[in-house]
Coordinates of C-alpha atoms and ligand atoms in Angstrom, one line a residue:
M1 CA 32.0 -30.3 -2.6
T2 CA 31.6 -32.5 0.5
N3 CA 28.4 -34.2 1.0
H4 CA 27.1 -34.8 4.5
P5 CA 23.5 -35.8 3.7
D6 CA 23.1 -37.7 6.9
E7 CA 24.6 -35.0 9.0
V8 CA 22.2 -32.3 7.6
A9 CA 19.3 -34.7 8.0
D10 CA 20.3 -35.4 11.6
R11 CA 20.5 -31.7 12.3
A12 CA 17.0 -31.3 10.9
T13 CA 15.7 -34.0 13.2
T14 CA 17.5 -32.5 16.2
C15 CA 16.0 -29.1 15.4
F16 CA 12.6 -30.7 15.0
Q17 CA 12.8 -32.6 18.3
H18 CA 14.1 -29.6 20.2
A19 CA 11.3 -27.3 18.8
Y20 CA 8.3 -29.8 19.1
G21 CA 9.4 -32.5 21.6
Q22 CA 8.5 -35.3 19.2
A23 CA 10.0 -37.2 16.3
P24 CA 9.2 -36.1 12.7
A25 CA 7.0 -38.2 10.5
G26 CA 9.5 -37.9 7.7
R27 CA 12.4 -36.0 6.1
W28 CA 12.7 -34.5 2.7
A29 CA 15.7 -33.0 1.0
A30 CA 16.3 -30.7 -2.0
P31 CA 19.7 -29.6 -3.3
G32 CA 21.4 -26.4 -4.3
R33 CA 22.4 -26.0 -8.0
V34 CA 25.0 -24.6 -10.3
N35 CA 24.2 -23.6 -13.9
L36 CA 26.7 -25.1 -16.3
I37 CA 25.6 -22.6 -19.0
G38 CA 22.6 -20.5 -20.0
E39 CA 22.4 -17.4 -17.9
H40 CA 19.5 -15.0 -17.9
T41 CA 18.0 -17.1 -20.6
D42 CA 15.2 -18.7 -18.5
Y43 CA 12.9 -15.6 -18.3
N44 CA 13.5 -15.1 -22.0
D45 CA 11.9 -18.5 -22.7
G46 CA 15.3 -19.9 -23.7
F47 CA 17.6 -22.8 -22.7
V48 CA 19.5 -23.6 -19.5
L49 CA 21.8 -26.4 -18.4
P50 CA 22.1 -26.6 -14.6
F51 CA 23.0 -29.5 -12.4
A52 CA 22.2 -30.2 -8.8
L53 CA 24.9 -30.1 -6.1
P54 CA 25.5 -32.6 -3.3
L55 CA 24.7 -29.7 -0.8
R56 CA 21.2 -30.0 0.5
T57 CA 18.4 -28.5 2.5
V58 CA 16.5 -31.0 4.7
V59 CA 13.0 -30.5 6.0
A60 CA 11.8 -32.7 8.9
A61 CA 8.0 -32.5 9.1
T62 CA 4.9 -33.9 10.7
P63 CA 1.2 -33.1 10.0
Q64 CA -0.7 -30.8 12.4
P65 CA -4.3 -29.7 12.1
T66 CA -5.1 -28.0 8.8
G67 CA -4.9 -24.3 8.8
S68 CA -1.8 -23.9 10.8
W69 CA 1.9 -24.1 10.0
T70 CA 5.0 -23.8 12.2
V71 CA 8.5 -23.9 11.0
C72 CA 11.8 -23.7 12.9
S73 CA 15.2 -22.9 11.4
E74 CA 18.3 -24.5 12.7
L75 CA 20.3 -21.6 11.2
T76 CA 18.5 -18.7 12.9
G77 CA 17.1 -20.6 15.8
E78 CA 13.8 -18.9 15.1
T79 CA 10.3 -20.6 15.1
V80 CA 7.7 -18.9 12.9
S81 CA 4.0 -19.8 13.0
F82 CA 1.3 -18.7 10.5
G83 CA -2.3 -19.6 9.8
T84 CA -4.6 -19.3 6.8
D85 CA -4.9 -15.5 7.2
E86 CA -1.2 -15.2 6.4
V87 CA -1.4 -17.3 3.2
T88 CA -4.5 -15.7 1.7
R89 CA -2.4 -12.9 0.3
P90 CA 1.3 -12.7 -0.6
G91 CA 3.7 -10.8 1.6
R92 CA 2.2 -11.4 5.0
V93 CA 5.1 -13.6 6.2
T94 CA 8.5 -12.1 5.6
G95 CA 12.2 -13.1 5.9
W96 CA 13.3 -16.7 5.4
A97 CA 9.9 -18.1 6.4
A98 CA 8.3 -16.3 3.4
Y99 CA 9.7 -19.1 1.2
V100 CA 7.8 -21.6 3.4
A101 CA 4.6 -19.5 3.5
G102 CA 4.9 -18.8 -0.2
V103 CA 4.8 -22.5 -1.0
V104 CA 1.7 -23.0 1.2
W105 CA 0.1 -20.0 -0.5
A106 CA 0.9 -21.2 -4.0
L107 CA -0.4 -24.7 -3.3
R108 CA -3.6 -23.3 -1.9
E109 CA -4.0 -20.9 -4.8
A110 CA -3.7 -23.9 -7.2
G111 CA -6.6 -25.5 -5.3
H112 CA -4.7 -28.1 -3.3
P113 CA -5.9 -29.1 0.2
V114 CA -2.6 -28.3 2.0
P115 CA -2.1 -30.2 5.2
G116 CA -1.1 -28.2 8.3
A117 CA 2.4 -29.1 9.3
R118 CA 5.2 -28.7 11.8
L119 CA 8.5 -28.3 10.0
A120 CA 12.2 -27.9 10.9
V121 CA 14.8 -26.8 8.4
A122 CA 18.6 -27.5 8.3
S123 CA 20.8 -26.8 5.3
D124 CA 24.4 -26.9 4.1
V125 CA 23.6 -24.9 0.9
P126 CA 25.3 -21.6 1.6
L127 CA 23.1 -18.5 1.7
G128 CA 23.8 -15.7 -0.7
A129 CA 26.4 -17.6 -2.8
G130 CA 24.1 -17.9 -5.8
L131 CA 23.6 -21.7 -5.3
S132 CA 19.8 -21.5 -5.1
S133 CA 19.4 -21.8 -1.3
S134 CA 15.9 -20.3 -1.7
A135 CA 14.8 -22.8 -4.4
A136 CA 16.2 -25.6 -2.2
L137 CA 14.1 -24.5 0.7
E138 CA 11.0 -24.1 -1.5
A139 CA 11.4 -27.5 -3.0
A140 CA 12.1 -29.3 0.3
V141 CA 9.0 -27.8 1.8
L142 CA 6.9 -28.5 -1.3
T143 CA 7.9 -32.1 -1.5
A144 CA 7.2 -32.5 2.2
L145 CA 3.7 -31.0 2.0
V146 CA 2.9 -32.9 -1.2
D147 CA 3.8 -36.2 0.5
L148 CA 2.2 -35.4 3.8
G149 CA -1.1 -34.3 2.2
G150 CA -1.0 -37.0 -0.6
L151 CA -1.5 -34.1 -3.0
E152 CA -1.8 -34.7 -6.7
L153 CA 1.1 -32.7 -8.0
P154 CA 3.5 -34.5 -10.4
A155 CA 7.2 -33.5 -10.2
D156 CA 7.1 -31.8 -13.6
Q157 CA 4.4 -29.3 -12.4
Q158 CA 6.2 -28.5 -9.1
P159 CA 8.8 -26.1 -10.4
R160 CA 6.2 -23.7 -11.8
L161 CA 4.4 -23.7 -8.4
A162 CA 7.6 -23.1 -6.4
Q163 CA 8.5 -20.3 -8.9
R164 CA 5.1 -18.6 -8.2
A165 CA 5.9 -18.8 -4.5
E166 CA 9.1 -16.9 -5.1
N167 CA 7.8 -14.5 -7.7
Q168 CA 4.5 -13.6 -6.1
Y169 CA 4.7 -14.3 -2.4
V170 CA 8.4 -13.4 -1.8
G171 CA 8.4 -10.9 -4.6
A172 CA 11.6 -11.9 -6.5
P173 CA 11.1 -11.8 -10.3
T174 CA 13.2 -14.9 -11.1
G175 CA 12.8 -17.4 -13.9
I176 CA 12.0 -21.1 -13.8
M177 CA 15.6 -22.5 -13.8
D178 CA 16.4 -22.8 -10.1
Q179 CA 13.2 -24.5 -9.1
S180 CA 13.4 -26.9 -12.1
A181 CA 17.0 -27.7 -11.3
V182 CA 16.5 -28.5 -7.7
I183 CA 13.4 -30.6 -8.3
R184 CA 14.1 -32.3 -11.7
C185 CA 17.9 -32.9 -11.8
R186 CA 19.3 -36.4 -11.8
A187 CA 22.6 -37.7 -10.4
G188 CA 25.4 -37.8 -13.0
H189 CA 23.4 -35.6 -15.4
A190 CA 22.9 -32.0 -16.3
L191 CA 19.4 -30.9 -16.9
F192 CA 18.8 -29.5 -20.4
L193 CA 15.6 -27.4 -19.9
D194 CA 13.6 -25.6 -22.5
C195 CA 12.1 -22.9 -20.4
R196 CA 9.2 -22.2 -22.8
T197 CA 7.9 -25.7 -23.0
E198 CA 9.5 -27.0 -19.7
R199 CA 10.6 -30.1 -21.7
V200 CA 13.7 -31.6 -20.1
E201 CA 16.4 -33.9 -21.3
H202 CA 18.8 -35.4 -18.8
I203 CA 22.3 -35.1 -20.4
P204 CA 24.9 -37.5 -19.1
F205 CA 27.7 -35.4 -17.5
D206 CA 30.3 -37.9 -16.2
L207 CA 33.1 -35.8 -15.0
D208 CA 35.0 -38.6 -13.3
G209 CA 34.8 -40.8 -16.3
A210 CA 36.3 -38.0 -18.5
G211 CA 39.1 -37.4 -15.9
L212 CA 37.7 -33.9 -15.4
A213 CA 36.4 -31.8 -12.5
V214 CA 34.1 -28.8 -12.1
L215 CA 35.4 -26.5 -9.4
V216 CA 32.9 -24.2 -7.7
I217 CA 34.6 -21.1 -6.5
D218 CA 32.7 -18.9 -4.1
S219 CA 33.7 -15.4 -5.2
R220 CA 32.9 -14.0 -1.7
A221 CA 31.7 -10.9 -3.4
P222 CA 28.9 -9.2 -1.6
H223 CA 25.7 -9.1 -3.7
R224 CA 25.8 -5.4 -4.6
H225 CA 22.3 -4.3 -5.7
A226 CA 21.7 -7.7 -7.1
D227 CA 17.9 -7.6 -6.8
G228 CA 17.4 -4.3 -8.5
E229 CA 19.9 -5.1 -11.2
Y230 CA 18.3 -8.5 -11.9
A231 CA 14.9 -6.8 -12.3
A232 CA 16.4 -4.2 -14.6
R233 CA 18.0 -6.8 -16.9
R234 CA 14.7 -8.6 -17.0
A235 CA 12.8 -5.5 -17.8
S236 CA 15.3 -4.5 -20.5
C237 CA 14.9 -8.0 -22.2
E238 CA 11.1 -7.7 -22.1
K239 CA 11.2 -4.2 -23.6
A240 CA 13.5 -5.4 -26.4
A241 CA 11.2 -8.4 -27.2
A242 CA 8.3 -6.0 -27.4
L243 CA 10.3 -3.6 -29.7
L244 CA 11.2 -6.6 -31.9
D245 CA 7.6 -7.8 -31.9
V246 CA 8.5 -11.3 -30.7
P247 CA 6.9 -13.1 -27.7
A248 CA 10.4 -13.5 -26.1
L249 CA 14.1 -13.0 -27.0
R250 CA 14.2 -16.8 -27.6
D251 CA 12.4 -16.1 -30.8
V252 CA 15.3 -14.1 -32.2
P253 CA 17.4 -16.7 -34.1
P254 CA 21.2 -16.2 -34.2
T255 CA 20.9 -15.7 -38.0
G256 CA 18.5 -12.9 -37.4
L257 CA 20.6 -11.2 -34.7
D258 CA 22.2 -8.5 -36.8
D259 CA 18.8 -7.5 -38.2
A260 CA 17.3 -7.4 -34.7
L261 CA 20.1 -5.4 -33.3
A262 CA 19.7 -2.8 -36.1
R263 CA 16.1 -2.3 -35.1
L264 CA 16.9 -1.5 -31.4
P265 CA 17.3 2.1 -30.2
D266 CA 20.3 2.1 -28.0
D267 CA 23.6 0.3 -27.5
E268 CA 22.7 -1.0 -24.0
T269 CA 19.6 -2.8 -25.2
R270 CA 21.5 -4.2 -28.2
R271 CA 24.1 -5.6 -25.8
R272 CA 21.5 -7.2 -23.6
V273 CA 19.8 -8.8 -26.6
R274 CA 23.1 -10.0 -28.0
H275 CA 23.9 -11.8 -24.7
V276 CA 20.6 -13.6 -24.6
V277 CA 20.6 -14.7 -28.2
T278 CA 24.2 -15.9 -28.2
E279 CA 23.9 -17.5 -24.8
D280 CA 20.9 -19.6 -26.0
Q281 CA 23.1 -20.8 -28.9
R282 CA 25.9 -21.6 -26.5
V283 CA 23.6 -23.8 -24.5
L284 CA 22.5 -25.7 -27.6
D285 CA 26.2 -26.1 -28.7
T286 CA 27.2 -27.3 -25.2
V287 CA 24.4 -29.9 -25.2
A288 CA 25.4 -31.1 -28.7
L289 CA 29.0 -31.6 -27.5
L290 CA 28.0 -33.4 -24.3
R291 CA 25.6 -35.7 -26.2
D292 CA 28.7 -36.5 -28.3
G293 CA 30.8 -37.2 -25.3
Q294 CA 33.1 -34.3 -26.0
V295 CA 33.2 -32.9 -22.5
R296 CA 36.5 -31.1 -22.7
Q297 CA 35.4 -29.2 -25.8
I298 CA 32.7 -27.3 -23.9
G299 CA 35.4 -25.2 -22.1
P300 CA 35.6 -22.4 -24.7
L301 CA 31.8 -22.1 -24.6
L302 CA 31.9 -21.6 -20.9
T303 CA 34.5 -18.9 -21.2
A304 CA 32.6 -17.2 -24.1
S305 CA 29.5 -17.2 -21.8
H306 CA 31.5 -15.3 -19.2
A307 CA 32.8 -12.7 -21.6
S308 CA 29.2 -12.2 -22.8
M309 CA 28.0 -11.7 -19.2
R310 CA 30.9 -9.3 -18.5
D311 CA 30.8 -7.2 -21.7
D312 CA 27.2 -7.4 -22.9
F313 CA 25.0 -8.2 -20.0
A314 CA 27.2 -6.3 -17.5
I315 CA 26.5 -8.6 -14.5
T316 CA 30.0 -9.5 -13.4
V317 CA 32.1 -7.9 -10.7
P318 CA 35.9 -7.7 -10.2
E319 CA 36.0 -10.7 -7.9
V320 CA 34.3 -13.1 -10.4
D321 CA 36.3 -11.7 -13.3
T322 CA 39.5 -12.2 -11.3
A323 CA 38.6 -15.8 -10.4
V324 CA 37.8 -16.6 -14.1
E325 CA 41.0 -15.0 -15.4
A326 CA 43.2 -16.8 -12.8
A327 CA 41.5 -20.2 -13.4
L328 CA 42.1 -19.9 -17.1
A329 CA 45.6 -18.7 -16.8
A330 CA 46.3 -21.7 -14.6
G331 CA 45.0 -24.1 -17.3
A332 CA 41.3 -24.4 -16.7
L333 CA 39.5 -25.6 -19.9
G334 CA 36.8 -23.0 -19.4
A335 CA 35.4 -20.8 -16.6
R336 CA 32.4 -18.6 -16.0
M337 CA 30.3 -17.0 -13.4
T338 CA 27.2 -19.0 -12.6
G339 CA 23.8 -17.8 -11.4
G340 CA 22.2 -14.4 -11.4
G341 CA 25.3 -12.3 -11.2
F342 CA 26.9 -9.4 -9.2
G343 CA 28.8 -11.9 -7.1
G344 CA 28.1 -15.5 -6.3
C345 CA 30.1 -18.4 -7.7
V346 CA 32.4 -19.1 -10.6
L347 CA 32.7 -22.6 -12.1
A348 CA 35.8 -23.8 -13.7
L349 CA 36.1 -27.0 -15.9
V350 CA 39.6 -28.5 -15.2
E351 CA 41.5 -31.6 -15.7
A352 CA 41.0 -33.5 -12.5
D353 CA 44.7 -33.6 -11.7
Q354 CA 44.9 -29.8 -12.2
S355 CA 42.3 -29.0 -9.5
D356 CA 44.7 -28.1 -6.8
R357 CA 46.8 -26.0 -9.2
V358 CA 43.8 -24.0 -10.4
G359 CA 42.5 -23.6 -6.8
T360 CA 45.9 -22.3 -5.6
A361 CA 46.1 -19.9 -8.5
V362 CA 42.7 -18.4 -7.9
T363 CA 43.5 -18.0 -4.2
A364 CA 46.8 -16.3 -5.0
A365 CA 45.1 -13.9 -7.4
Y366 CA 42.6 -13.0 -4.7
A367 CA 45.4 -12.4 -2.2
N368 CA 47.1 -10.1 -4.7
R369 CA 43.9 -8.0 -5.0
A370 CA 43.2 -8.1 -1.3
F371 CA 39.9 -9.9 -1.9
P372 CA 38.7 -12.3 0.9
T373 CA 40.0 -15.8 0.5
P374 CA 37.6 -17.7 -1.9
T375 CA 36.4 -21.3 -1.2
V376 CA 37.1 -23.7 -4.0
T377 CA 35.3 -27.1 -4.0
P378 CA 34.8 -29.8 -6.7
A379 CA 31.1 -30.5 -7.5
T380 CA 29.5 -33.6 -9.1
P381 CA 26.0 -33.7 -10.4
A382 CA 23.6 -34.9 -7.6
P383 CA 19.9 -35.8 -7.6
G384 CA 17.0 -33.4 -7.2
A385 CA 14.5 -33.2 -4.4
T386 CA 13.5 -36.4 -2.7
R387 CA 12.0 -38.0 0.4
L388 CA 14.7 -39.4 2.6
D389 CA 12.7 -41.5 5.0
Ligands
GLA1 C1 18.8 -16.5 -10.8 C2 17.4 -16.7 -11.1 C3 17.2 -17.7 -12.3 C4 18.0 -17.2 -13.5 C5 19.4 -16.9 -13.1 C6 20.2 -16.3 -14.2 O1 19.4 -17.7 -10.3 O2 16.7 -17.3 -9.9 O3 15.8 -17.7 -12.6 O4 17.4 -16.1 -14.1 O5 19.5 -16.0 -12.0 O6 20.4 -17.3 -15.2

């Protein structure tokens, strides 16, 4: 996955100068992410293991009088302005700028004196590919406003605030994983996050050293009904937890799974619960192997995670199943869809010298099924949100 940090930052500056006729006071960047394992576990208070990508969103910014914000997007060419009226209640700014207004709203709700600002956004995180372009935008804006205003908001409290922007201002009922990943990840590491306590452990994930690569394959599948289906999965998990009389599905231990399933009323709910409970355990098993330096051995856990998402959680689509099957048939050590589902990206763990072979096999399988040509790019764990200059 090619990294052009300077190029994206330069584009943000150019966009800023074009819109405002001045130079920015600084530039802040936040990455996209992939999730190595732990899908739909975050809103069940469970475990996830994402890592940040070298692809980044960069915000160039400068203060302007408090109570007014202007943001331009290099991608759309639009400039959107809003004042305090638009950030007293969620939903008043819509479209891509809602992520920006949402961050201002969430900061103000939390009692922070948010500085007014002029902002310009450029990004090489693809939109709609399930790589957290929205969390990257939220985090880049958030770190910029925190710095510009000298706000007291430590990094470990920032993901929850960015999540509130997304949940309440934008209206997407997502968990805490994406915002945590893009803010708290470290280069060379995966982020082991307990989504209940928000405790993190940075797990070394040295692919080069192990002679391995993670390929990120954009399935190119359109996100069919993704928002409604995501909300439905979340509702189903919450209903199951209530029926089982536990605070969240994280509280069902693997040893208690059969008993729990026997208490549920229908097959669909049982499958949803089985996915979440077994997926939490797969995260813990993956972390144990990585701590032990056994990187190759995580492959079967990744593949089992995919089967669980396909058969029990029912969130995969033919394009991602095809990519996973073709990658495995070509010798990948493990492969799975990553992210919320219904399209997005697949990741495959491969011997580094097998990368081309696996990529070619996936592309050929797509051609056979007349799917659009997928993009296949190696990814290494990159740092989280940061000020550039
Ligand atoms: C999306 C959401 C996350 C998480 C994943 C599924 O990326 O934003 O909170 O629920 O789906 O693991």
